[in-house]
Tab-separated table of C-alpha atoms in Angstrom:
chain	number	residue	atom	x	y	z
A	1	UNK	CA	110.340	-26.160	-33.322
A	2	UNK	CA	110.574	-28.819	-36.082
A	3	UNK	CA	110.431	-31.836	-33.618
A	4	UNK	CA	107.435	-30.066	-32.124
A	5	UNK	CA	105.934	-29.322	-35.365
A	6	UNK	CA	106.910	-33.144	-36.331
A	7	UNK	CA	105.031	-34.215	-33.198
A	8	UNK	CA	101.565	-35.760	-33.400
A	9	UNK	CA	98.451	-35.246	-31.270
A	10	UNK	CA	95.933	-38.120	-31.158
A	11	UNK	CA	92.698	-38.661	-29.521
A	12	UNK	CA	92.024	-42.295	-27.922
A	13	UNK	CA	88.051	-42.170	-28.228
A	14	UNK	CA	86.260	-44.166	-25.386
A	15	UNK	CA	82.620	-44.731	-25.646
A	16	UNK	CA	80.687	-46.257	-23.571
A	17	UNK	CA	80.123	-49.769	-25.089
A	18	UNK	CA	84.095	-50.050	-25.091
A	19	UNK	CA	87.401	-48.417	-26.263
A	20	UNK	CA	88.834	-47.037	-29.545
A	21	UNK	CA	91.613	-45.070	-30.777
A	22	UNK	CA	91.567	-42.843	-33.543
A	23	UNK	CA	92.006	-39.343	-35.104
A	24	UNK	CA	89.377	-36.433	-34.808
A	25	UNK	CA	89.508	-33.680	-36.549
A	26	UNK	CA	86.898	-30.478	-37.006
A	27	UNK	CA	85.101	-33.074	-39.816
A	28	UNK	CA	84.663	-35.640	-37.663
A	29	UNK	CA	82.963	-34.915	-34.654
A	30	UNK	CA	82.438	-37.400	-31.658
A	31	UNK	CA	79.940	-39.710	-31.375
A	32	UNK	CA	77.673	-38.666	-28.117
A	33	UNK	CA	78.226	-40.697	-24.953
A	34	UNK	CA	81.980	-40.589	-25.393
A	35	UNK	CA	85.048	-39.199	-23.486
A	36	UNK	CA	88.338	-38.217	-25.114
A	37	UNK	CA	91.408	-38.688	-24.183
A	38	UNK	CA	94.701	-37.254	-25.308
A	39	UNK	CA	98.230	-38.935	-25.632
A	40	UNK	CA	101.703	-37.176	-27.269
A	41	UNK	CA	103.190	-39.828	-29.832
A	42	UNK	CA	106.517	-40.245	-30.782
A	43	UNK	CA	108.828	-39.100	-33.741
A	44	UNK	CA	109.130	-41.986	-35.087
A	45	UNK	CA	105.457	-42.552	-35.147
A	46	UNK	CA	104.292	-39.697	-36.865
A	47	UNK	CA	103.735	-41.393	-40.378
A	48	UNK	CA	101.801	-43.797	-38.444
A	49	UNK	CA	98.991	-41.197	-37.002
A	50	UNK	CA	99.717	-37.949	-38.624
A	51	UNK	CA	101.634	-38.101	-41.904
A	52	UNK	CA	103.197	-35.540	-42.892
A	53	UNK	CA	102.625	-34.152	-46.831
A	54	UNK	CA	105.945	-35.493	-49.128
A	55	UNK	CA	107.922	-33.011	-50.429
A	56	UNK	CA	107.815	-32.631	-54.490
A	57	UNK	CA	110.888	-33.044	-55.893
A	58	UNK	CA	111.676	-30.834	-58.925
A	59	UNK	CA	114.778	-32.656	-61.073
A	60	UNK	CA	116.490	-35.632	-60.976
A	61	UNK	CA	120.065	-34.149	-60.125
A	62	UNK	CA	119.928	-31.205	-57.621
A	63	UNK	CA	122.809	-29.772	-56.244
A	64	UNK	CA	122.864	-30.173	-52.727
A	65	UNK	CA	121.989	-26.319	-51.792
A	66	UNK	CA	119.081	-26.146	-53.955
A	67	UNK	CA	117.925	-29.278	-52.292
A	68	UNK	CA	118.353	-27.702	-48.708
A	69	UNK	CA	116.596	-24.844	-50.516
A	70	UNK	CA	113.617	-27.172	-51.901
A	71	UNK	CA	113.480	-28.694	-48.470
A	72	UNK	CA	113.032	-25.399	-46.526
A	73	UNK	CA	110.288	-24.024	-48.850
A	74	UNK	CA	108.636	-27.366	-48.777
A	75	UNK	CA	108.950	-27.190	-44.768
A	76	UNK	CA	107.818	-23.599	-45.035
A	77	UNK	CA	104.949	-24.205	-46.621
A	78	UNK	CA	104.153	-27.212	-44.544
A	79	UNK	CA	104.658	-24.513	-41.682
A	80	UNK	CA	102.128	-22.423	-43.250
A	81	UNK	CA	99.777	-25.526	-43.177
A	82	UNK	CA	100.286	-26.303	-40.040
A	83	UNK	CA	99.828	-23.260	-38.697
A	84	UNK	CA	96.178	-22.886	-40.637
A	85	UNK	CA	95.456	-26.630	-39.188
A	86	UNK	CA	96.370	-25.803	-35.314
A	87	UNK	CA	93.994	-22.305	-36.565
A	88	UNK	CA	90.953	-24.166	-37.665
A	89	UNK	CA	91.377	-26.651	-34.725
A	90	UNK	CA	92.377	-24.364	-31.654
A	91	UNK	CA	87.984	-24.726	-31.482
A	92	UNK	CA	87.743	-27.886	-31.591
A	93	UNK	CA	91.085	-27.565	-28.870
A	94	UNK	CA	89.105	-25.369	-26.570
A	95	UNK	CA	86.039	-27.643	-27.286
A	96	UNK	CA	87.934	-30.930	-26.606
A	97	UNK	CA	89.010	-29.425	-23.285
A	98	UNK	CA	85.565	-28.201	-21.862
A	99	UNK	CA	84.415	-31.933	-22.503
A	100	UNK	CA	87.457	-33.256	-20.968
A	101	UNK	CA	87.481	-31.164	-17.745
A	102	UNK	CA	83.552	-31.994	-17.582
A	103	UNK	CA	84.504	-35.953	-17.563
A	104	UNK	CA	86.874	-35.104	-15.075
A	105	UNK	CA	84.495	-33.287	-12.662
A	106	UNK	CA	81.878	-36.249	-13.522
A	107	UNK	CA	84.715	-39.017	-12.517
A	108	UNK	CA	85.412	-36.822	-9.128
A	109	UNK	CA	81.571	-36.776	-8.571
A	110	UNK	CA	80.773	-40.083	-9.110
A	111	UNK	CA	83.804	-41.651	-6.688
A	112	UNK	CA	82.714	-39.405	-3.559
A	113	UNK	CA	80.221	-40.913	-1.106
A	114	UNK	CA	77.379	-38.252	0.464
A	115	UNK	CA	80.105	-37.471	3.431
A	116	UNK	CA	82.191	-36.346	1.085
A	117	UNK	CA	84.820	-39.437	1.121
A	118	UNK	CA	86.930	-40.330	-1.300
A	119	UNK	CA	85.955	-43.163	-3.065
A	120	UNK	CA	87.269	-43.499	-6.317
A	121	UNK	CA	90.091	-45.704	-5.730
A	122	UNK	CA	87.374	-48.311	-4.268
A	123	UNK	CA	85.357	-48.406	-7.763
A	124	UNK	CA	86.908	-50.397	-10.226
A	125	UNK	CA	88.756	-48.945	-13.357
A	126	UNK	CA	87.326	-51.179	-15.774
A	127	UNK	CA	84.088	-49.681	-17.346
A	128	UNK	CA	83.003	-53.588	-17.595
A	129	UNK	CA	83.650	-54.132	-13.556
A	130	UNK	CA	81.564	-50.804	-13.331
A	131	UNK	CA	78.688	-51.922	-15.268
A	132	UNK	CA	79.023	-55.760	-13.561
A	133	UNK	CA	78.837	-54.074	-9.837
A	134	UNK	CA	75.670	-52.092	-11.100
A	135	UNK	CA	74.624	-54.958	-12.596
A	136	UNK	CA	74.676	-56.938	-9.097
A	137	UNK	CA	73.615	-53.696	-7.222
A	138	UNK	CA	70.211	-53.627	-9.106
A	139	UNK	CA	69.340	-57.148	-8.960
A	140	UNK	CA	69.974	-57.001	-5.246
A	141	UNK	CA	67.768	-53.574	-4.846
A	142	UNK	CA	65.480	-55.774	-7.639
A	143	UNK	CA	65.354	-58.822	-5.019
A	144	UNK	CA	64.438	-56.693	-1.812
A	145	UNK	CA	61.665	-54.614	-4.143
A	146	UNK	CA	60.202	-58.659	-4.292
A	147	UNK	CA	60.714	-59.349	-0.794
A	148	UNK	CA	59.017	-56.501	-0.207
A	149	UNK	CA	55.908	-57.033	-2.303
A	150	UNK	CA	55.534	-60.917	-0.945
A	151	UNK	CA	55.558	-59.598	2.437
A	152	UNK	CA	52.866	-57.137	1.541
A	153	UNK	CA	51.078	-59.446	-0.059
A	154	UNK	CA	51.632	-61.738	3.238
A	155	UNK	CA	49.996	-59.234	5.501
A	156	UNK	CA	47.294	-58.094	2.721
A	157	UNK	CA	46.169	-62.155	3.120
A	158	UNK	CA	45.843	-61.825	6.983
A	159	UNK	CA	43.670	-58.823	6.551
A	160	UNK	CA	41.184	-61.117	4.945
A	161	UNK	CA	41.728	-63.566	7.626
A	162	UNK	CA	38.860	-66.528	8.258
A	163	UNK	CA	35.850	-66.328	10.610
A	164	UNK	CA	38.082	-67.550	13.640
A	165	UNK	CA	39.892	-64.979	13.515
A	166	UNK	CA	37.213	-62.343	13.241
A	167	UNK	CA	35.107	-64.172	16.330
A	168	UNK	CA	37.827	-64.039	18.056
A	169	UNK	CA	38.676	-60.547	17.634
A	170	UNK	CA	34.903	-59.862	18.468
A	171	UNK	CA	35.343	-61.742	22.076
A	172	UNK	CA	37.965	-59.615	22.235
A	173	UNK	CA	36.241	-56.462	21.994
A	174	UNK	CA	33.296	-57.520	23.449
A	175	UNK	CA	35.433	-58.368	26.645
A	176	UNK	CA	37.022	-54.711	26.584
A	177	UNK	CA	33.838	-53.995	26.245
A	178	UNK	CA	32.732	-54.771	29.404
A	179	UNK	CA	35.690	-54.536	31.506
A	180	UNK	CA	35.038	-50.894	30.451
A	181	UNK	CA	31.078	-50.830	31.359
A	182	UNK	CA	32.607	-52.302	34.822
A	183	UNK	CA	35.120	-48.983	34.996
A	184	UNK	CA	32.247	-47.013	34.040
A	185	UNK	CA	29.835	-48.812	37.043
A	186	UNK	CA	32.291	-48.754	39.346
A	187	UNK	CA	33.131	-44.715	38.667
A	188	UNK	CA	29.683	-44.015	39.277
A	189	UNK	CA	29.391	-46.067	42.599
A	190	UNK	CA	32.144	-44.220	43.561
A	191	UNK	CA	30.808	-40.840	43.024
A	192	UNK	CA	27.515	-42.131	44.302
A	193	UNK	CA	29.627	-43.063	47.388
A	194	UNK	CA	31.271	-39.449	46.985
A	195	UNK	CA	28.100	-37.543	46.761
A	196	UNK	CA	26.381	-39.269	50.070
A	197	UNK	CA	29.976	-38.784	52.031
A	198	UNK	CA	29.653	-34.863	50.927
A	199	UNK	CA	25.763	-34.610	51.538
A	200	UNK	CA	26.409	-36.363	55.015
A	201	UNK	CA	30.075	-33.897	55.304
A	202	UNK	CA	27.805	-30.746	54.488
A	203	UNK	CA	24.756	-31.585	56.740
A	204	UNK	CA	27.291	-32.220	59.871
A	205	UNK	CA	29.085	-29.007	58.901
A	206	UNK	CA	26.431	-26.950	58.409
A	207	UNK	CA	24.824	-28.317	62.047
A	208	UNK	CA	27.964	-27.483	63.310
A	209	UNK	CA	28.017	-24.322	61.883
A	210	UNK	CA	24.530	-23.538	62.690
A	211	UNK	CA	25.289	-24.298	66.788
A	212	UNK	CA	28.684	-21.918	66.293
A	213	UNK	CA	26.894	-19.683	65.172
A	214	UNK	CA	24.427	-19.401	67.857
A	215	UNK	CA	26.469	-19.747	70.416
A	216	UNK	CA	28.673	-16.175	68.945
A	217	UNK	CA	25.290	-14.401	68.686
A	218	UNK	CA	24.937	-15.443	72.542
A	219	UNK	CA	28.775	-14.488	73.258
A	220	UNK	CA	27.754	-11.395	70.994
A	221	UNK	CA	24.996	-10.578	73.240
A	222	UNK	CA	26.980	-11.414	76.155
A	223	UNK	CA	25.666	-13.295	78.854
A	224	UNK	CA	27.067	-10.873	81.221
A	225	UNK	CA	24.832	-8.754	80.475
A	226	UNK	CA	22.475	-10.807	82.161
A	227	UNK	CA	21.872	-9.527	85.795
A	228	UNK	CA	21.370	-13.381	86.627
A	229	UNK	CA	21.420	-16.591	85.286
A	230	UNK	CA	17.771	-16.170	85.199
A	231	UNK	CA	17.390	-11.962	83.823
A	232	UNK	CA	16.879	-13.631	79.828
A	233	UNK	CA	13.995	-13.609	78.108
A	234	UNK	CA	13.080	-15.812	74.496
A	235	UNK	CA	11.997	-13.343	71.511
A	236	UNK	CA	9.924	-15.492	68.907
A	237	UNK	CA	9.017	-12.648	66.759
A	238	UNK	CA	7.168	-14.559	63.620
A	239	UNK	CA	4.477	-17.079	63.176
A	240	UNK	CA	6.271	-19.976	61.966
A	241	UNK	CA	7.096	-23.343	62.549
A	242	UNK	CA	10.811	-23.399	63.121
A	243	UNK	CA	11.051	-20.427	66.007
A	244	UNK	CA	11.389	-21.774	69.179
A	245	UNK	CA	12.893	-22.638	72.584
A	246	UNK	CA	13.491	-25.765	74.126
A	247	UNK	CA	14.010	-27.184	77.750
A	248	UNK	CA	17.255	-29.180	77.860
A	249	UNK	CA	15.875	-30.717	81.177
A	250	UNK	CA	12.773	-33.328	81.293
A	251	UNK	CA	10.222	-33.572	83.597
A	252	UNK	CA	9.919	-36.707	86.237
A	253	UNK	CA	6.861	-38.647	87.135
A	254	UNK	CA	4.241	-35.792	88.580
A	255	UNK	CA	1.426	-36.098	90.593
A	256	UNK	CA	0.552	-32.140	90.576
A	257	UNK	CA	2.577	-29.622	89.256
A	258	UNK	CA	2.483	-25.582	88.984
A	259	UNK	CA	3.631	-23.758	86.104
A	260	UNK	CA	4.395	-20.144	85.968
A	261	UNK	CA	5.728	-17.569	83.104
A	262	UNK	CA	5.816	-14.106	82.363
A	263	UNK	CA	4.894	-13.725	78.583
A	264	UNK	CA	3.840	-10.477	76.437
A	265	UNK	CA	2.626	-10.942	72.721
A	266	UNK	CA	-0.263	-8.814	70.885
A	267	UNK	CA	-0.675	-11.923	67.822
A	268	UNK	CA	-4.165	-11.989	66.755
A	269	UNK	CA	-6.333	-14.463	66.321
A	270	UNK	CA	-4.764	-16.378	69.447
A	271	UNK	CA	-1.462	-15.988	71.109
A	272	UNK	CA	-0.621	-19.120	69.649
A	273	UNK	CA	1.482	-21.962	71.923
A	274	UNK	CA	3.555	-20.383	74.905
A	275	UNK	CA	4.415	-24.106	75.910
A	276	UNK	CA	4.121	-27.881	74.961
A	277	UNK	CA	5.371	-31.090	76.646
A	278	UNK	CA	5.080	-34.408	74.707
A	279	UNK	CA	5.373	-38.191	75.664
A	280	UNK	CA	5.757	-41.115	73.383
A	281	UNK	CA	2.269	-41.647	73.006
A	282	UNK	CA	1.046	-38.614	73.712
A	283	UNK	CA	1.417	-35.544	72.116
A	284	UNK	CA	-0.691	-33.291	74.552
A	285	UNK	CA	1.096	-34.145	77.528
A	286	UNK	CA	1.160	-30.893	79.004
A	287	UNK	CA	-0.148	-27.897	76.299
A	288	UNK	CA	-1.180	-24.065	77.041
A	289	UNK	CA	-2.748	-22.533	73.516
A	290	UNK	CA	-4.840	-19.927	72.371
A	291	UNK	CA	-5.487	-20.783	69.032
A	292	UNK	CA	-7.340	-18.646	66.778
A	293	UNK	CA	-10.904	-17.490	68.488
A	294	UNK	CA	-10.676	-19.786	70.917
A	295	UNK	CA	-10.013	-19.299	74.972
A	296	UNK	CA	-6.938	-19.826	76.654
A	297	UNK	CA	-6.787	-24.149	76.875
A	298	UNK	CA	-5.056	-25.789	78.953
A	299	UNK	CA	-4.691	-29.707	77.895
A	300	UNK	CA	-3.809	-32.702	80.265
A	301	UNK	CA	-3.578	-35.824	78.775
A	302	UNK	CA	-5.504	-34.317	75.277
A	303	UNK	CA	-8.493	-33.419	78.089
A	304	UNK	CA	-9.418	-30.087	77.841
A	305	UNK	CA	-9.935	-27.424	79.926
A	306	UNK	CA	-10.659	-23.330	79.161
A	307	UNK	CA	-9.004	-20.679	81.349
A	308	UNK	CA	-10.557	-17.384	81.808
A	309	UNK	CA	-7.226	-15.466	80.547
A	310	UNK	CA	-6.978	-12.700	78.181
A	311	UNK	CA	-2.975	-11.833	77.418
A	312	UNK	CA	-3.106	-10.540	74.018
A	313	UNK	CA	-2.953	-7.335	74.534
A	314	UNK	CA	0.945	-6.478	73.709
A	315	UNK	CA	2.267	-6.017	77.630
A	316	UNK	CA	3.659	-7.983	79.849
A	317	UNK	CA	1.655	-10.289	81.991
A	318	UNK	CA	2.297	-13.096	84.404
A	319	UNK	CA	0.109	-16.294	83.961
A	320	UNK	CA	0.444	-19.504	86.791
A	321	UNK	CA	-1.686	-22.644	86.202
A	322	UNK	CA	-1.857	-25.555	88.888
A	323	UNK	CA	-3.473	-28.914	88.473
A	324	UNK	CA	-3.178	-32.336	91.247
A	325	UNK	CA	-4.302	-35.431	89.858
A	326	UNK	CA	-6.654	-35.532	92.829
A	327	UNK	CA	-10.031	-35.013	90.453
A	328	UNK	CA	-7.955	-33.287	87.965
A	329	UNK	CA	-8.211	-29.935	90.248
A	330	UNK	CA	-7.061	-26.917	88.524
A	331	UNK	CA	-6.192	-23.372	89.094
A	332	UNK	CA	-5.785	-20.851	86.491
A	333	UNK	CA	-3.464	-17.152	87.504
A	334	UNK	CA	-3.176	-13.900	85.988
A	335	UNK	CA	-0.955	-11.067	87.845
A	336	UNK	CA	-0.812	-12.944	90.812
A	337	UNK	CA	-5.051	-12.846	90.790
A	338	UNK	CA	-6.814	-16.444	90.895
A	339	UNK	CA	-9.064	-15.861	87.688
A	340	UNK	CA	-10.704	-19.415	87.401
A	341	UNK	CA	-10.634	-22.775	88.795
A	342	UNK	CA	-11.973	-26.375	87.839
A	343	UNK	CA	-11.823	-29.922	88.550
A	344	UNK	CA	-12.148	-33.399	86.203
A	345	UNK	CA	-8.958	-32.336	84.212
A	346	UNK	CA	-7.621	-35.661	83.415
A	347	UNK	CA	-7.903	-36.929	87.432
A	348	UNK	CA	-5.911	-39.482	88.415
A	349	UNK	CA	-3.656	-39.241	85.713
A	350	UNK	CA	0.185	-39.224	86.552
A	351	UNK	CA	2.258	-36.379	84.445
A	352	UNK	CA	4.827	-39.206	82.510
A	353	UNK	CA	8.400	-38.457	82.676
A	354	UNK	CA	11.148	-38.230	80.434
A	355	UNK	CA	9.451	-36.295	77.485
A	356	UNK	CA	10.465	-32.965	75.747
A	357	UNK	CA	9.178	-29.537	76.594
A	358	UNK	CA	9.109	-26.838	73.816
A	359	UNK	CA	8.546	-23.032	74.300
A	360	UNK	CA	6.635	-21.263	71.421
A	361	UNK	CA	5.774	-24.592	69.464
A	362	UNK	CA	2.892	-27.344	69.393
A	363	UNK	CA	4.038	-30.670	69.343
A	364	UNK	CA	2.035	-32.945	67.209
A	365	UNK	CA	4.523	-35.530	67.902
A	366	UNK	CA	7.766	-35.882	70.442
A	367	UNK	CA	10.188	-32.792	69.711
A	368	UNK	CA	8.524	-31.826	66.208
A	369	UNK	CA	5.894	-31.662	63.580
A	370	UNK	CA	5.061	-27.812	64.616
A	371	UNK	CA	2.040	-25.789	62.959
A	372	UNK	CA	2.918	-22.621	62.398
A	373	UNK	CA	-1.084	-21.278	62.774
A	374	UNK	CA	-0.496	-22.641	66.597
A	375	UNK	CA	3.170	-21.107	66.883
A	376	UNK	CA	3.801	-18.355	70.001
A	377	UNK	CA	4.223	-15.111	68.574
A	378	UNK	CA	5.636	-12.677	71.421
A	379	UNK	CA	8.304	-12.816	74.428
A	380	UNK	CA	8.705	-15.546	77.653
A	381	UNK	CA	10.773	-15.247	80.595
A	382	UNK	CA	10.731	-16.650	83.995
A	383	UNK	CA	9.611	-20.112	83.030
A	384	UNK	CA	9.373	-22.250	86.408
A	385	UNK	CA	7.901	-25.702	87.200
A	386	UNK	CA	7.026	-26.810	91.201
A	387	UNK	CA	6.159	-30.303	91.904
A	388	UNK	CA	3.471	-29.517	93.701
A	389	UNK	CA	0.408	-26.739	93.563
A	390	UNK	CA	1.992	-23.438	94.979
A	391	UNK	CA	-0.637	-21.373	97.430
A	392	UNK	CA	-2.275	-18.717	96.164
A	393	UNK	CA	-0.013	-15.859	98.025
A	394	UNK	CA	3.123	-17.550	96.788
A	395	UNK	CA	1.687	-16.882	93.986
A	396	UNK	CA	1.040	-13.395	94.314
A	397	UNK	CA	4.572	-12.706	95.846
A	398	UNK	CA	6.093	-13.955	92.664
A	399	UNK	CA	3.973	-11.950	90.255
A	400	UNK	CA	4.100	-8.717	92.350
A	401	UNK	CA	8.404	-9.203	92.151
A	402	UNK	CA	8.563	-9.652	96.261
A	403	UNK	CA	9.876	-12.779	96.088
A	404	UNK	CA	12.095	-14.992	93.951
A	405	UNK	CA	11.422	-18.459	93.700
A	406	UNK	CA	13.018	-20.528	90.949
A	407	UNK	CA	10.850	-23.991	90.218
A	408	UNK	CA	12.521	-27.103	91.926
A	409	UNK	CA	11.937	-29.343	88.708
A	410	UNK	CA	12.273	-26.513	85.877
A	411	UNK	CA	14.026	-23.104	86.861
A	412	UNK	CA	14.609	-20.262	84.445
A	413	UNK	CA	18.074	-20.379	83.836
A	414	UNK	CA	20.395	-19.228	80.689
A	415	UNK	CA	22.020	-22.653	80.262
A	416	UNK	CA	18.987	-24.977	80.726
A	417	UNK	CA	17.332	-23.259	77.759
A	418	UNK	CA	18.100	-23.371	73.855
A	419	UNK	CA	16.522	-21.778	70.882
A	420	UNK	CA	16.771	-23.067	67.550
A	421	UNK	CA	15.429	-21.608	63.726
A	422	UNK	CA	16.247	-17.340	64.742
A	423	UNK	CA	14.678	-17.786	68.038
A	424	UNK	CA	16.922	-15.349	69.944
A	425	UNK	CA	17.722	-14.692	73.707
A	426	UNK	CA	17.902	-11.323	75.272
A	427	UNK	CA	18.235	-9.376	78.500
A	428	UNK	CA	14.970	-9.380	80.298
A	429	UNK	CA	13.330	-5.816	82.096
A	430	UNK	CA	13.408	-6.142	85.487
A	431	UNK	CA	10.282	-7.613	87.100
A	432	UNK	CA	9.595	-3.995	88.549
A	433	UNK	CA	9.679	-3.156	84.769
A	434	UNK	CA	7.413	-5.172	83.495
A	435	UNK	CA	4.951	-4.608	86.785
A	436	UNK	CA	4.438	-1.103	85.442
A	437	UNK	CA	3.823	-2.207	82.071
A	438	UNK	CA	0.189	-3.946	83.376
C-alpha cells in the first residue's frame, strides 16, 4: 500500500510541434492539439516527479516509539491527502482516458487503407517522418495539379488555332458535305429506280390479274355450257369506250368478202358500231355504224355507203352485207331478205390484210382510240366472214337456221374471240330462238 501510495504517475505531454514531459494536474489543463501519455516511475524517483510533503519533526531527542508514532500520523495524514488528491483527480483520470482512447481510435484510423488493411506499421513513427511524407505527398499532388493546368492551357491554345487550321477543317466539312449530298442523290435514284420497277411490277401484275380474272369468269360461266364452240354470244351492255370484243384472227388480202351477224340492241340515237377493221393507214378499213340519226353505213376504204336497215328495235335480227371490188358492188341483208343494193363502193380496191377487227368499237386508229358516242350497245353472235359474195339463198338458209355455215376466213368460235373492259360472253338462244323473237 505504501510503495503504491509512494509511486508516482506522470504524464509525457506530446504536442504536435514536438515532445515534452511534464506533470498535469486539475490546474493545469492541456494545451489543445496534444496527446497524453502515461508512464509508472520508480521509487526511487518519486522526489524527482512527485515529492512527497516532509514530515515535521517535533523535538530534537525523540524516543524511538514516539518517532514511529510521529511517522505514522505524518503518513496518515499524507494518506488523507492523498486520498483527497486521487478524489479531485479521478475527473481529470476519467477525462485523461476518454482523450487517450480517442488518440488511440484516431492512430487505428489513420494506419488502415479504404480495404480495410493494416497499415500502420508502414507509416513511420516519427511525427517528423509523418509530416516529411505529407510534405512530399502534397508537392507531388501540387506538381500533377500544374501538369494538369499546362496541359489545359495546351489544348485551350489549339482551340484558338490559326486560319490553316480552320480552312482546313472547312474542306473538311465541306467534303462530308458532299459525299453526303452524293448519299442523298444516289438514295433518291434508287428509289426513283424503285418506284418505276414497282409501277412497271404493278402494271404487269395487274394485266395479269386482269386476264386471270377473265378467264375464271369464263371457267365460271363454263364453256360447257356452250352447245358448240360457236352457241356464245358478246353482251356489251353500256355506251362506253372500253367494252368490247376482239378477233384474235386477221383478215388476208380480199377481193370480195361477205359478212354476216346476228345482233339485237334497242340504243337510241344509233346502234352505235357492231364492227370495225383497221389498217395502218386506214382506219375505216372495213366499218358498219349507225351513229346517232344517221342510216345504217357501211364504209370501204372511208367511202361511204347507206344501207336500208333498221335493227334498233330491241330483238334479235340477222344482218349480211356483201361487196366485190368489181365496181364496188354491194349487197345489204336483213332476215335473210335482200333490202338494198349498190355499186361504186370503193371499186377496185383490195381489202388489205393483216389489220385488227374489233366488235362493239370504232377504231379511229389500229386497235384503239374508241368513241364511246359510236360504241355498240346490245348483243352479237354468229360473226362469220366468206371470201367471196355468198348467193342470196345461202343467205336465207343461214338466217332462217336451215343451215350452218361457219365463214372460211372468220368463223364464230369461243376461242377466236376475246373481250376486254366488262365485255362478257354468254350462252347464245338457239337460232330457232331468236327466229321467233322477229
Amino acid at each position: 500500500m505504501l510503495a503504491l501510495l509512494a509511486t508516482g504517475v506522470v504524464f509525457l505531454v506530446v504536442s504536435r510541434d514536438g515532445w515534452g514531459v511534464g506533470v498535469r494536474s486539475q490546474e493545469s489543463p492541456a494545451p489543445p492539439g496534444s496527446r497524453f501519455v502515461c508512464t509508472s516511475l520508480p521509487l526511487d524517483a518519486t522526489s524527482a516527479g512527485c515529492p512527497l510533503p516532509a514530515v515535521p519533526i517535533q523535538g530534537a531527542a525523540l524516543t524511538p516509539e514516539e518517532e514511529l508514532k510521529a511517522t505514522v500520523l505524518q503518513l496518515r495524514e499524507t494518506i488523507l491527502q492523498q486520498k483527497e488528491t486521487i478524489g479531485n483527480q479521478r475527473e481529470t483520470i476519467r477525462e485523461l482516458t476518454g482523450k487517450l482512447t480517442r488518440c488511440e481510435s484516431l492512430a487505428g484510423g489513420y494506419g488502415k487503407t479504404g480495404t480495410g488493411k493494416d497499415t500502420m506499421g508502414d507509416l513511420p513513427r516519427d511525427p517528423g517522418q509523418v509530416i516529411d511524407q505529407l510534405s512530399r505527398t502534397m508537392q507531388s499532388l501540387k506538381d500533377r495539379l500544374e501538369a494538369l493546368e499546362h496541359q489545359l492551357r495546351v489544348n485551350v491554345s489549339y482551340a484558338v488555332l490559326p486560319n490553316d487550321f480552320r480552312e482546313m477543317l472547312q474542306r473538311r466539312l465541306g467534303e462530308l458535305e458532299r459525299q453526303l449530298l452524293t448519299k442523298v442523290a444516289e438514295l433518291e435514284d434508287e428509289k426513283s429506280l424503285l418506284h418505276n420497277e414497282t409501277s412497271a411490277h404493278r402494271q404487269k401484275t395487274e394485266t395479269a390479274l386482269n386476264a386471270l380474272l377473265e378467264r375464271v369468269s369464263e371457267l365460271e360461266r363454263g364453256n360447257s355450257a356452250f352447245k358448240s364452240p360457236d352457241a356464245f354470244k358478246v353482251s356489251l351492255p353500256l355506251r362506253t369506250n372500253y367494252l368490247y370484243g376482239k378477233i384474235k384472227k386477221t383478215l388476208p388480202e380480199l377481193y370480195a368478202f361477205t359478212i354476216c351477224l346476228w345482233l339485237r340492241s334497242s340504243a337510241s340515237p344509233g346502234i352505235g358500231t357492231p364492227f370495225s377493221y383497221a389498217v395502218s393507214g386506214q382506219a375505216n378499213e372495213i366499218v358498219l355504224i349507225e351513229w346517232g340519226n344517221n342510216p345504217i353505213e357501211l364504209l370501204i376504204n372511208d367511202k361511204v355507203a347507206q344501207l336500208p336497215l333498221f335493227v334498233s328495235d330491241g330483238k334479235w335480227h340477222h344482218i349480211c352485207v356483201t361487196w366485190t371490188t368489181r365496181d364496188g358492188m354491194w349487197e345489204a341483208f336483213q332476215d335473210g331478205e335482200k333490202l338494198g343494193t349498190g355499186e361504186n363502193l370503193a371499186p377496185w380496191h383490195p381489202i388489205k390484210p393483216g389489220g385488227v377487227l374489233i366488235l362493239g368499237q370504232e377504231q379511229d386508229t389500229v386497235g384503239g382510240r374508241f368513241d364511246a358516242t359510236q360504241a355498240f350497245v346490245g348483243e352479237l353472235s354468229q360473226f362469220n366472214i366468206w371470201d367471196r359474195v355468198l348467193k342470196a339463198q345461202e343467205i336465207m338458209n343461214i338466217a332462217n337456221c336451215s343451215t350452218n355455215m361457219p365463214g372460211n376466213i372468220i368463223p364464230w368460235v369461243d376461242n377466236n374471240v376475246d373481250v376486254f373492259g366488262g365485255a362478257t360472253k354468254w350462252p347464245v338462244e338457239t337460232c330457232e330462238e331468236r327466229l321467233l323473237d322477229l
